[in-house]
mmCIF file of C-alpha atoms in Angstrom:
data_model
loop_
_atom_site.group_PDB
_atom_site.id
_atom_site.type_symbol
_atom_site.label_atom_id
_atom_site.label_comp_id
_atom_site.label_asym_id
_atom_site.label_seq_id
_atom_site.Cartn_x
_atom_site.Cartn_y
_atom_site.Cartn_z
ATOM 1 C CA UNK A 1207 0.000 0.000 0.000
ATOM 2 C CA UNK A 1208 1.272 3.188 -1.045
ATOM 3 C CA UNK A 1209 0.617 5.681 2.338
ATOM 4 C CA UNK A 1210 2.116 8.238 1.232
ATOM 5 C CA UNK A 1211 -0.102 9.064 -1.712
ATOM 6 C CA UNK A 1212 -3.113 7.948 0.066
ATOM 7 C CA UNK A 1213 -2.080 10.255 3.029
ATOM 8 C CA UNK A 1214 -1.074 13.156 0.735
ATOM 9 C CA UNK A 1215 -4.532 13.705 -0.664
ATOM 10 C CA UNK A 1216 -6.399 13.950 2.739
ATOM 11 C CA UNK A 1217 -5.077 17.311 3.631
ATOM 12 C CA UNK A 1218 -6.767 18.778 0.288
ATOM 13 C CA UNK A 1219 -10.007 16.754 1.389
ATOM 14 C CA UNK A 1220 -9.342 18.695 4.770
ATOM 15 C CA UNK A 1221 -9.041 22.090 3.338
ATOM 16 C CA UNK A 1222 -12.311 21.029 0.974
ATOM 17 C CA UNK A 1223 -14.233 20.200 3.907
ATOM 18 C CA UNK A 1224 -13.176 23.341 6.596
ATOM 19 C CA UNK A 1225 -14.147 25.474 3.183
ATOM 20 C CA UNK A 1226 -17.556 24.126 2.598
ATOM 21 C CA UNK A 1227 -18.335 24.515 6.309
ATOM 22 C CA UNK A 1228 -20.529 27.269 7.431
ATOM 23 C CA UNK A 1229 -19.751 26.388 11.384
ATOM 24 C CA UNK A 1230 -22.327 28.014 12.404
ATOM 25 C CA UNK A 1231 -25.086 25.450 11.638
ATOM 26 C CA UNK A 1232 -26.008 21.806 10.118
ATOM 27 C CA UNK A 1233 -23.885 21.884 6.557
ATOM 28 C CA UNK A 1234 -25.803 19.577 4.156
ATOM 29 C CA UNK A 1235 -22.987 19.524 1.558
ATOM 30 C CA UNK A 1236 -20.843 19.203 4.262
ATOM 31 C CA UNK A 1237 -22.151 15.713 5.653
ATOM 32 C CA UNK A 1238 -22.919 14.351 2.146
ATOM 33 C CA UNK A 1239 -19.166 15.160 1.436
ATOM 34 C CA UNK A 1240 -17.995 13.523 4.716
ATOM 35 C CA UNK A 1241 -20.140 10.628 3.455
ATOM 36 C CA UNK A 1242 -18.537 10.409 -0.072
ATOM 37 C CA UNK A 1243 -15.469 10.695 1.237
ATOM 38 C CA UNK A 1244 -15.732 7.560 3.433
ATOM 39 C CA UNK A 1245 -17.046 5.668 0.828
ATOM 40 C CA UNK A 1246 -14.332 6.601 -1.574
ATOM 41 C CA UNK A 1247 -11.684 5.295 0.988
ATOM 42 C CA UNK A 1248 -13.456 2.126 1.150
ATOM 43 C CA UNK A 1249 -13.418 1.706 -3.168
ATOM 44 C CA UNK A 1250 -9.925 2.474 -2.378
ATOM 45 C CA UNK A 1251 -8.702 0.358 -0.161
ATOM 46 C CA UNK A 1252 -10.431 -2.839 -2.448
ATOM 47 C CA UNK A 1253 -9.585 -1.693 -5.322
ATOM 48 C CA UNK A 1254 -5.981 -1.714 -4.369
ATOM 49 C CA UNK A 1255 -6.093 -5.236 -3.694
ATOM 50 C CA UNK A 1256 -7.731 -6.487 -6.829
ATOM 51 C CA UNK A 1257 -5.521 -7.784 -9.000
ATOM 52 C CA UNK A 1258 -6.036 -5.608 -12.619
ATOM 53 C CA UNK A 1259 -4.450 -7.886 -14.900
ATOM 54 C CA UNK A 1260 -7.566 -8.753 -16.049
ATOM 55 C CA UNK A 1261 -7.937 -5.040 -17.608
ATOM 56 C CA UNK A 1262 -5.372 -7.058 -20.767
ATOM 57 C CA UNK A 1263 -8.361 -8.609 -21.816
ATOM 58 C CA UNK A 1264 -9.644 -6.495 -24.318
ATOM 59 C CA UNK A 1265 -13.565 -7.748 -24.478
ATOM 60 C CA UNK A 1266 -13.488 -6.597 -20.678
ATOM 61 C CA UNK A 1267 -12.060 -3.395 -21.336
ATOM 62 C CA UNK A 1268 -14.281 -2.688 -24.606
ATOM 63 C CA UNK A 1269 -17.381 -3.863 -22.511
ATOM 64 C CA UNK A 1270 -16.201 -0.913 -19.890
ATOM 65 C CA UNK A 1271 -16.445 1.842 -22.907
ATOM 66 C CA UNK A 1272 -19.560 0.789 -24.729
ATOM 67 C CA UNK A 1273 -21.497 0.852 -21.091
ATOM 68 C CA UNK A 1274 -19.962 4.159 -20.352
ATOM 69 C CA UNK A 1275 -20.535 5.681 -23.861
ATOM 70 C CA UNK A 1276 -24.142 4.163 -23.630
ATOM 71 C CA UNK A 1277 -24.698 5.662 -19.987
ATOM 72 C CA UNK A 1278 -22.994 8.949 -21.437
ATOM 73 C CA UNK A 1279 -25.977 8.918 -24.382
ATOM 74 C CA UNK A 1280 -28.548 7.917 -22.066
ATOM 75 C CA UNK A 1281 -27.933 11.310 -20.578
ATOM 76 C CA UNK A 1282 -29.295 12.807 -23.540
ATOM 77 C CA UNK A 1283 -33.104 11.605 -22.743
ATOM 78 C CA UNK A 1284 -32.943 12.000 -18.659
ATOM 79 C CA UNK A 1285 -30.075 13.588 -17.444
ATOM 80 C CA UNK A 1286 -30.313 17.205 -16.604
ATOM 81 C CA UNK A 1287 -29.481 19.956 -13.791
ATOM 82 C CA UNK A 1288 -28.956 23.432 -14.146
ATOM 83 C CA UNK A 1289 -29.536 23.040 -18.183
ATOM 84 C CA UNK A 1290 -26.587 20.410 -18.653
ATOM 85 C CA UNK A 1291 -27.667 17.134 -19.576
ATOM 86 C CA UNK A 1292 -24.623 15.704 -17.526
ATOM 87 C CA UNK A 1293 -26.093 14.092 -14.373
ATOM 88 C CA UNK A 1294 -28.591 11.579 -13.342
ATOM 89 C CA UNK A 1295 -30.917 12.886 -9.990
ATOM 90 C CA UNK A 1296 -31.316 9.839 -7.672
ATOM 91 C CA UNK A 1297 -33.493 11.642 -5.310
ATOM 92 C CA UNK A 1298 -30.943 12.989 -2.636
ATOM 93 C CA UNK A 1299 -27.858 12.586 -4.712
ATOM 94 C CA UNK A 1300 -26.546 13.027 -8.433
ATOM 95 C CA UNK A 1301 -24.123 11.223 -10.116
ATOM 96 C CA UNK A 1302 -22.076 12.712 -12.652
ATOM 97 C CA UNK A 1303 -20.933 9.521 -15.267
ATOM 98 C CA UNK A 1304 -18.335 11.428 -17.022
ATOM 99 C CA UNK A 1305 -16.052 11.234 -14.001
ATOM 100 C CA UNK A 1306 -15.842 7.791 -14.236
ATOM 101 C CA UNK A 1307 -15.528 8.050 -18.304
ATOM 102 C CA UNK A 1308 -12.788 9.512 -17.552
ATOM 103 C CA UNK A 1309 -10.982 6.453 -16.142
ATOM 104 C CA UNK A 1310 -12.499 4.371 -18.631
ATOM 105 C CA UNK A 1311 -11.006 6.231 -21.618
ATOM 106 C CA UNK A 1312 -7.750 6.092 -19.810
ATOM 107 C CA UNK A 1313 -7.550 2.386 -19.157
ATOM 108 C CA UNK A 1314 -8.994 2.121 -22.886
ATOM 109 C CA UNK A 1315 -6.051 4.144 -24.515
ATOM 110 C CA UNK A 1316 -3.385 2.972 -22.061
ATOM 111 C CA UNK A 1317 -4.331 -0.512 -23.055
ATOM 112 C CA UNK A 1318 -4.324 0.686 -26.852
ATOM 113 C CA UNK A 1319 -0.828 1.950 -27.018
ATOM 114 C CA UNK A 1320 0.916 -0.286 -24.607
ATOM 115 C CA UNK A 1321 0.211 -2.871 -27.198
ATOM 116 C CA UNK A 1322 1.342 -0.959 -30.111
ATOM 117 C CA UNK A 1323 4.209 0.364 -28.907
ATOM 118 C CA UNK A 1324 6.641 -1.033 -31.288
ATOM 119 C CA UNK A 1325 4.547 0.467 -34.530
ATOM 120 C CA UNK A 1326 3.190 3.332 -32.656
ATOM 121 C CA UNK A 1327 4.662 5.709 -35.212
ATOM 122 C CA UNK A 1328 2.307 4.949 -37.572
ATOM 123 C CA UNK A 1329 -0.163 7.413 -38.582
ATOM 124 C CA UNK A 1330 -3.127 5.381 -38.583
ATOM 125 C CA UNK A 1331 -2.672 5.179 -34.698
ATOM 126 C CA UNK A 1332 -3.203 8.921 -33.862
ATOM 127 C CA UNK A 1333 -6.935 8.213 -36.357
ATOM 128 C CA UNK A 1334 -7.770 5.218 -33.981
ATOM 129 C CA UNK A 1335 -6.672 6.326 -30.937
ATOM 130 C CA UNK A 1336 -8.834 9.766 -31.664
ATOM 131 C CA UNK A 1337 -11.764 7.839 -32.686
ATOM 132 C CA UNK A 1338 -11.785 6.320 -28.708
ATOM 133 C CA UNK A 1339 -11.513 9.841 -27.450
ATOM 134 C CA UNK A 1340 -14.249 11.882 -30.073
ATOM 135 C CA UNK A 1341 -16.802 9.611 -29.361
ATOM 136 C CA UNK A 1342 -17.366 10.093 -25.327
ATOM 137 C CA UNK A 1343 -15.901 13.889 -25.898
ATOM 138 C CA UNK A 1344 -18.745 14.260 -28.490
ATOM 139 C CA UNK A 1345 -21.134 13.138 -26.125
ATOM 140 C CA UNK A 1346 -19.859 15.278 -23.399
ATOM 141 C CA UNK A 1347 -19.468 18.177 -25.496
ATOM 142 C CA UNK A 1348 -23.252 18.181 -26.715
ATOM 143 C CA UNK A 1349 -24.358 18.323 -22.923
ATOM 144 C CA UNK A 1350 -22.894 20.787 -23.024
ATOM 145 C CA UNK A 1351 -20.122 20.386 -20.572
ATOM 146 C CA UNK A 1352 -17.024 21.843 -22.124
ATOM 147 C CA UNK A 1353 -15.165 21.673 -19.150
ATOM 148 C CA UNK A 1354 -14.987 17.845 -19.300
ATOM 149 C CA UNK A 1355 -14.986 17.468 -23.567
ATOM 150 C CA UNK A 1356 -11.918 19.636 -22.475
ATOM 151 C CA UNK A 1357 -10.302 17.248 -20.270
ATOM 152 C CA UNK A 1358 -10.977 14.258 -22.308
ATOM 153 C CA UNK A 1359 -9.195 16.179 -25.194
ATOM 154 C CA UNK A 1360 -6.136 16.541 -22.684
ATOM 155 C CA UNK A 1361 -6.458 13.088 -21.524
ATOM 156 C CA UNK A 1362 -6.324 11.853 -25.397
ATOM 157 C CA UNK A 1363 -3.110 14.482 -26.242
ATOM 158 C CA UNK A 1364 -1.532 13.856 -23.349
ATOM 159 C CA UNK A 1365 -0.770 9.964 -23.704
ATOM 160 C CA UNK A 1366 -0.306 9.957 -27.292
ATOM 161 C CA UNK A 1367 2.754 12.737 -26.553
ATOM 162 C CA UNK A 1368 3.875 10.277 -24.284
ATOM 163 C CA UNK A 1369 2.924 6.992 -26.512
ATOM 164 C CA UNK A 1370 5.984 8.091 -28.946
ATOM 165 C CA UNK A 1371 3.735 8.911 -31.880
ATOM 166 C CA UNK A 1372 5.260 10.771 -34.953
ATOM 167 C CA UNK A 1373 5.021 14.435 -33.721
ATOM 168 C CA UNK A 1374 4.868 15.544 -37.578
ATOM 169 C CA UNK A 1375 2.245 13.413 -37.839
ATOM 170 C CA UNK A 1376 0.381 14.835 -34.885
ATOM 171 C CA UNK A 1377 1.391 18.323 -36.500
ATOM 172 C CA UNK A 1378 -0.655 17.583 -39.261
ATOM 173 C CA UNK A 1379 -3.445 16.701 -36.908
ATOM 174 C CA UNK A 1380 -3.465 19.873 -35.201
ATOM 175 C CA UNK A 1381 -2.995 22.011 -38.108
ATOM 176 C CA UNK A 1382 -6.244 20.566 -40.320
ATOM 177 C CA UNK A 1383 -8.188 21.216 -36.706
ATOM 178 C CA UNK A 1384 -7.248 24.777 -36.729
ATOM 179 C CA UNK A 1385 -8.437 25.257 -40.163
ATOM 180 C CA UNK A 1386 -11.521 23.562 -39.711
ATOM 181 C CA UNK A 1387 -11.789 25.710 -36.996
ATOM 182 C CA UNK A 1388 -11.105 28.818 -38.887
ATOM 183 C CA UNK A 1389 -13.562 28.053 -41.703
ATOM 184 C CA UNK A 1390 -16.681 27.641 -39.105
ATOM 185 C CA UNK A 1391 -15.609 30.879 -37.526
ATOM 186 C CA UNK A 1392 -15.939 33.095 -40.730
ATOM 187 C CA UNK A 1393 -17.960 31.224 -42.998
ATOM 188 C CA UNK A 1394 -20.482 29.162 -40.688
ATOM 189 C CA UNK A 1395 -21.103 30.364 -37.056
ATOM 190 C CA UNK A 1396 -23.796 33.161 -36.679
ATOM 191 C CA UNK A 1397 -23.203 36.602 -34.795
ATOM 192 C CA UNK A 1398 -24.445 35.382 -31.534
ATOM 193 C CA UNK A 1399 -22.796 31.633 -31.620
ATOM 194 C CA UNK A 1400 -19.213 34.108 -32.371
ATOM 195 C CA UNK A 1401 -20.816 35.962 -29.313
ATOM 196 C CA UNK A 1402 -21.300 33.220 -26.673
ATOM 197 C CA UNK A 1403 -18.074 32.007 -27.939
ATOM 198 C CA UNK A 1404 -15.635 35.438 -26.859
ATOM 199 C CA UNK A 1405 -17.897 35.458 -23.684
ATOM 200 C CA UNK A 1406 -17.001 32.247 -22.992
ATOM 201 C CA UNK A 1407 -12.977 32.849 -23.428
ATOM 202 C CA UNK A 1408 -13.300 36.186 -21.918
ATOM 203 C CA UNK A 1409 -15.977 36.477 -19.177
ATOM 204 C CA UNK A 1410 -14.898 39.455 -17.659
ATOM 205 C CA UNK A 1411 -16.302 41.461 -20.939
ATOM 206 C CA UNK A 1412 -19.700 41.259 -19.043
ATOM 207 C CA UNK A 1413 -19.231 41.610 -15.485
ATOM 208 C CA UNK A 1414 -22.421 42.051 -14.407
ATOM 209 C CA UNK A 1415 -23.478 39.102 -16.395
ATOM 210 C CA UNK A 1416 -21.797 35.760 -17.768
ATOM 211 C CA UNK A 1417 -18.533 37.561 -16.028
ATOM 212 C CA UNK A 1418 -19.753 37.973 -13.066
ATOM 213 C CA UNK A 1419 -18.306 34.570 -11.060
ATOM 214 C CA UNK A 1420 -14.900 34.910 -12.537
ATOM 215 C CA UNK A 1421 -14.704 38.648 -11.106
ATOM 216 C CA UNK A 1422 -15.682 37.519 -7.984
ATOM 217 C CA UNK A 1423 -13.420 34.721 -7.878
ATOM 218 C CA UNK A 1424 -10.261 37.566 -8.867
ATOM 219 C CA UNK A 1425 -11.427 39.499 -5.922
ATOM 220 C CA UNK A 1426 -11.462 36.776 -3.344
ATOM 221 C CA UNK A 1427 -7.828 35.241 -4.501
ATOM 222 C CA UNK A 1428 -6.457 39.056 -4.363
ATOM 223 C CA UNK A 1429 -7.665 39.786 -0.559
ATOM 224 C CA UNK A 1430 -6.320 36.320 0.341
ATOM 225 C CA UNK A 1431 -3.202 38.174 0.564
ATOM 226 C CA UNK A 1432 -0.316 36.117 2.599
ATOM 227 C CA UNK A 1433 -1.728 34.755 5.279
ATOM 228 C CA UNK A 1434 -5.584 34.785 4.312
ATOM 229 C CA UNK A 1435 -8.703 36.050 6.414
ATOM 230 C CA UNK A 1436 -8.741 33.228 8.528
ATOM 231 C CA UNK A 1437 -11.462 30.441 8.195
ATOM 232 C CA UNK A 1438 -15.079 31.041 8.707
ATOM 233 C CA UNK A 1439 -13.979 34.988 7.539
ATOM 234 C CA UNK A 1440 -13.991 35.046 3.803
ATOM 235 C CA UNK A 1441 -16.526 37.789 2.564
ATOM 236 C CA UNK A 1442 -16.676 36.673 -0.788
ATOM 237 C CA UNK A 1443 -17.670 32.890 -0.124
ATOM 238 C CA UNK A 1444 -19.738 33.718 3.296
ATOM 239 C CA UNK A 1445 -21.592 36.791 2.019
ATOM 240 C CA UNK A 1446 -22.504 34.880 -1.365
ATOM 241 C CA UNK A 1447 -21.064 37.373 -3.373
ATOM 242 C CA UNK A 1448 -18.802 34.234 -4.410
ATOM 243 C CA UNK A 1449 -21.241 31.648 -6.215
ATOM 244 C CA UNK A 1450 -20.407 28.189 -6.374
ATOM 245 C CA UNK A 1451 -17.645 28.595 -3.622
ATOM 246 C CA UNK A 1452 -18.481 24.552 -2.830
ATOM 247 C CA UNK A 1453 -17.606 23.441 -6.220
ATOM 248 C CA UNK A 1454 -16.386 25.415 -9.024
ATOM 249 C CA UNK A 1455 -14.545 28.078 -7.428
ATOM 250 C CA UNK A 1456 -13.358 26.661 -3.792
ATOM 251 C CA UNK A 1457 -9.873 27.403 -4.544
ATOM 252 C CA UNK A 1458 -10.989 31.194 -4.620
ATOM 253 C CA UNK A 1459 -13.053 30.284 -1.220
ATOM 254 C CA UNK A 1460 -9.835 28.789 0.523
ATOM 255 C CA UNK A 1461 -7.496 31.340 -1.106
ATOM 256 C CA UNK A 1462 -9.387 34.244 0.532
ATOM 257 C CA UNK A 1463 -9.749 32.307 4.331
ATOM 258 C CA UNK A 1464 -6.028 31.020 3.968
ATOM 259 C CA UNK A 1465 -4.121 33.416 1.743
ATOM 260 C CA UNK A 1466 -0.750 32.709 0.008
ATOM 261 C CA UNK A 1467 0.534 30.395 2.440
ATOM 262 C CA UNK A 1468 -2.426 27.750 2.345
ATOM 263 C CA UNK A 1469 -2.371 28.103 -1.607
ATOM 264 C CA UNK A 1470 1.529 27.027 -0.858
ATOM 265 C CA UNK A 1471 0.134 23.819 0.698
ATOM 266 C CA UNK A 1472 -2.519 23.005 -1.476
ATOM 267 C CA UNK A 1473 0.328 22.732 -4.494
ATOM 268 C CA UNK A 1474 2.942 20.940 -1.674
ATOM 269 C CA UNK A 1475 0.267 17.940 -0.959
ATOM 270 C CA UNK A 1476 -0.842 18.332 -5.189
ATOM 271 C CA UNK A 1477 3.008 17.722 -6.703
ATOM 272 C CA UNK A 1478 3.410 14.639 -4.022
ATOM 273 C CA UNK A 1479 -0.158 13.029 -5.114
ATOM 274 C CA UNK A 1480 1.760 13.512 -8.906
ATOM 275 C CA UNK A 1481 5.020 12.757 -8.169
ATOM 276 C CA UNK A 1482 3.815 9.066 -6.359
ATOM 277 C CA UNK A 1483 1.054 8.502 -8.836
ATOM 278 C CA UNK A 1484 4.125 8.183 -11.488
ATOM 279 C CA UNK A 1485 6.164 6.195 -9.364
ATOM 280 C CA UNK A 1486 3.851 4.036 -8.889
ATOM 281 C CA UNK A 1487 3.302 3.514 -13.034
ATOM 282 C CA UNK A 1488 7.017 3.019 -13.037
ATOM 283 C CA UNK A 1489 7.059 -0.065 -10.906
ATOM 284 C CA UNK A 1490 3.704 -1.194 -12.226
ATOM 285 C CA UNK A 1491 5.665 -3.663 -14.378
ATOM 286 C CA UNK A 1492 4.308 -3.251 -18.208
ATOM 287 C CA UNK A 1493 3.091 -0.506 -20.260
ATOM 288 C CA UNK A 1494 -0.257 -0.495 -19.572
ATOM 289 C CA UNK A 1495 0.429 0.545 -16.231
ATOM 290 C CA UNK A 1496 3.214 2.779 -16.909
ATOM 291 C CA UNK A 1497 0.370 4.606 -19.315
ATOM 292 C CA UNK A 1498 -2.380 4.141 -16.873
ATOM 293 C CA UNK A 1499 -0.432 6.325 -14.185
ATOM 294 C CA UNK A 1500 0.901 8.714 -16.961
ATOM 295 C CA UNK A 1501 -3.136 9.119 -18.193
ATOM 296 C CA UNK A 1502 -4.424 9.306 -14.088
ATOM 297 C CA UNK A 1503 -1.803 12.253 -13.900
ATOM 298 C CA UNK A 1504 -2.372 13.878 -16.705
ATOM 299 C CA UNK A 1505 -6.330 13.921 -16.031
ATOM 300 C CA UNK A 1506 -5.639 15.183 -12.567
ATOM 301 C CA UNK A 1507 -3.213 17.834 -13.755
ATOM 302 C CA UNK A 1508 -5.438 18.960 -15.889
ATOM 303 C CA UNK A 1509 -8.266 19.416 -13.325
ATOM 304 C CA UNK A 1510 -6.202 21.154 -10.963
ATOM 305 C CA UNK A 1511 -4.189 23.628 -13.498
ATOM 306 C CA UNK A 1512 -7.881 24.672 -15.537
ATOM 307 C CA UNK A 1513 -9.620 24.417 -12.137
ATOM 308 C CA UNK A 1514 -7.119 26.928 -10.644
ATOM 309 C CA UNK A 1515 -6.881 28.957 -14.130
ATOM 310 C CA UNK A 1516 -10.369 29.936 -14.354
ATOM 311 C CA UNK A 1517 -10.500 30.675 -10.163
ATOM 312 C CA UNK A 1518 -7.559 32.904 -11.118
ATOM 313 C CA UNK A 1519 -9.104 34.511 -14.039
ATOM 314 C CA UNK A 1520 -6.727 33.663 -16.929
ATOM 315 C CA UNK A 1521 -8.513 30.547 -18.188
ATOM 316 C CA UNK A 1522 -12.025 30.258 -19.068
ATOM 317 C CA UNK A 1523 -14.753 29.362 -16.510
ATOM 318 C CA UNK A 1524 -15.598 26.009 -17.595
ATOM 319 C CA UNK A 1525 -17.426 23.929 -14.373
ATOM 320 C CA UNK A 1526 -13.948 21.888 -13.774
ATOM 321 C CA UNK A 1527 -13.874 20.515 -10.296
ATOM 322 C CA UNK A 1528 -10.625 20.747 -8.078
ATOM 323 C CA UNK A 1529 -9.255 17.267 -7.521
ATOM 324 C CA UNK A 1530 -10.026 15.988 -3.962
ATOM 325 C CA UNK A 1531 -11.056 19.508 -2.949
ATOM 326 C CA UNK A 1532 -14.768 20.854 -4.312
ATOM 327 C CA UNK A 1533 -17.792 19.035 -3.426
ATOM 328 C CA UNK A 1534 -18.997 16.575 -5.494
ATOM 329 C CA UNK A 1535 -19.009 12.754 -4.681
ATOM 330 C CA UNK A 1536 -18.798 11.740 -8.403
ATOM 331 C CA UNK A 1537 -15.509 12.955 -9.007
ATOM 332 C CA UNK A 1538 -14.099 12.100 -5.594
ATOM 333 C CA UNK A 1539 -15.068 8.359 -6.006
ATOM 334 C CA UNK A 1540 -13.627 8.345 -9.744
ATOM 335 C CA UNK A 1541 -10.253 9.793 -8.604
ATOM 336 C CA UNK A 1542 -9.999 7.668 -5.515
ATOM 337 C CA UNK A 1543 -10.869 4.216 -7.708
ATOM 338 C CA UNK A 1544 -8.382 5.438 -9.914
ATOM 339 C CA UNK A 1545 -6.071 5.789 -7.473
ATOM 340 C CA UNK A 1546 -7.313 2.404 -6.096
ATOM 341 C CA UNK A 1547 -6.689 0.687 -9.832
ATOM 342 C CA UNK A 1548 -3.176 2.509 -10.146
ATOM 343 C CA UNK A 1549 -1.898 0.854 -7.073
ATOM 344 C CA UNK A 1550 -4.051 -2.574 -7.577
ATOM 345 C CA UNK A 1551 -1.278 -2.238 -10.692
ATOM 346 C CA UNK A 1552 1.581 -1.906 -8.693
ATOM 347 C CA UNK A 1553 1.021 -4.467 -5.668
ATOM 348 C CA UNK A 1554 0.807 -7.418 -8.848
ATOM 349 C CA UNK A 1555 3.648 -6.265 -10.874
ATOM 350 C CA UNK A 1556 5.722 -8.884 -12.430
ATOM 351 C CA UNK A 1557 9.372 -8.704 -11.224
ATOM 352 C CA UNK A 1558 10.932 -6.505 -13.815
ATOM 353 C CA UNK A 1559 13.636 -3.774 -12.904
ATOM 354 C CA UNK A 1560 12.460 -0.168 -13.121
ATOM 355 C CA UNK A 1561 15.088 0.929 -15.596
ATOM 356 C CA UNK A 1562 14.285 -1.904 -18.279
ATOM 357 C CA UNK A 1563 10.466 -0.881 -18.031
ATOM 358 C CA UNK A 1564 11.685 2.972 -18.192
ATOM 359 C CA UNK A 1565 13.710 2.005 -21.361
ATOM 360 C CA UNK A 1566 11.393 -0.095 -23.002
ATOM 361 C CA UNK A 1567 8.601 2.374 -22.488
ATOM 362 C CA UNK A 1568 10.400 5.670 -23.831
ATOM 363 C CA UNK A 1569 11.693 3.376 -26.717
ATOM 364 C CA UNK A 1570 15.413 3.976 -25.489
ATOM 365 C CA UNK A 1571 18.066 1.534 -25.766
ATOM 366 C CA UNK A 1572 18.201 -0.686 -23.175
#
């Protein structure tokens, strides 16, 4: 069991929690996050001890994305809240599928690649590889929820950097998406979809409108200061002049009651959950789990550096949950599984030394 990356994500659970908390009287989100939290431990701790090798059979793992992709479109016909079809309402608690997409698409891809690493350079392999990825980031993005199409974007470009693909080859990729992109922006979108579009990339054009949260948010990281209000004393979050302080923009909430220093922390506890996550893969003894860990990373990274971006105000505002931090139990009991699955990985790894799986990986000489 790996304690140290277990450990090193409870203090940002802590600082979650102590955020979300009113003090002053019974916290609903508080006790359903207390709950989810337990119960995320618990997938943790058994998921650690399965042994995963049974992820390299591929009907199992293409069984895991059809369901998800089918849950995904089933959204479509009775999934809504707050006019994103992204959640299904089981009375006192939602569940938010993408999240565990997420971990799908990453055991999906990791399992793609680590197979084809010898011919990875191959063109055809960026096509197929995509094809995994546009199909749950299609049905995420016509939600809409562009905060996760985002992430499932990163997720895809992230591992196929990492894969060894032909980077001309990718160049190509990237440069017919910018034109397609260019020809829908002059000769297809409408004034107002060009409209929504700017607004969305730069909210603070309308402050008092669409704007509005990501102001907020600027002000409550900038009176933070050094060493914070204190808890329990942030205006912007405990006035409501802060919306969403329990999810979207908690990093603003915590940066205001704990300043500079606490942000410190928050990064301290953020680069060890990283750093172990890709030990782990190291030692995981084959590709697939040296991907896995590389694709769990990247996904959190991503979370955190958007998440932080658009609390900040130099990113757009895009609904992306801090990892282990805001309120949500979806997220928290995808991360922690994956977590669960990455060291599940490690504790029935073959006996292989770290630097031939290192070299055989990166394609180096060994």
């Amino acid at each position: 069991m790996d304690w140290v990356l277990l450990v090193a994500t409870l203090p940002i659970v802590g600082a979650g929690l102590v955020t979300m908390s009113s003090f002053v009287e019974t916290d609903k989100l508080f006790d359903k996050q207390l709950v989810w939290l337990l119960f995320s431990l618990l997938v943790f701790f058994i998921f650690a001890k399965i042994d995963w090798r049974l992820l390299n059979r591929a009907d199992v793992l293409a069984a895991l994305f059809i369901l998800a992709c089918v849950v995904l479109a089933s959204l479509f016909a009775v999934g809504r809240i707050r006019g994103i079809k992204g959640w299904f309402s089981l009375g006192v608690i939602s569940i938010q599928p993408v999240d565990f997409t997420k971990i799908v698409l990453i055991l999906v891809l990791a399992k793609y690649f680590s197979r084809r690493h010898v011919e990875i350079a191959d063109f055809k392999h960026i096509i197929i590889s995509g094809i995994y990825a546009l199909i749950p980031f299609s049905l995420v993005f016509f939600q809409p929820d562009f905060g996760s199409a985002a992430i499932i974007f990163l997720i895809w470009l992230g591992m196929i950097l990492v894969s060894g693909v032909s980077k001309k080859h990718l160049l190509y990729v990237f440069l017919t998406a910018v034109s397609v992109v260019i020809f829908l922006w002059f000769f297809v979108f409408l004034p107002y979809q060009k409209e929504r579009i700017v607004s969305f990339l730069n909210p603070t054009r309308d402050i008092q409108g669409a704007g509005y949260n990501a102001f907020q948010s600027q002000v409550a990281v900038g009176s933070g200061m050094l060493l914070g209000k204190g808890v329990g004393y942030g205006t912007q979050s405990r006035l409501k002049f802060l919306p969403e302080y329990q999810t979207d923009f908690i990093f603003a909430a915590f940066a205001e009651e704990w300043g500079f220093v606490g942000v410190l922390a928050v990064f301290f506890f953020f680069a060890i959950i990283i750093y172990r996550i890709l030990a782990n893969s190291f030692v995981s003894g084959n590709n697939f789990g040296v991907l896995f860990g590389v694709g769990l990373a990247i996904m959190l990274a991503s979370h955190f550096a958007i998440n932080i971006g658009m609390n900040m105000g130099i990113l757009p505002v895009t609904g992306i949950t801090l990892p282990f931090m805001s309120y949500g139990g979806s997220h928290l009991l995808a991360e922690y599984a994956g977590l669960g699955i990455l060291v599940g990985l490690r504790q029935n790894a073959r006996a292989v030394h770290r630097d031939d799986i290192r070299n055989e990986f990166l394609g180096l000489e060994v």
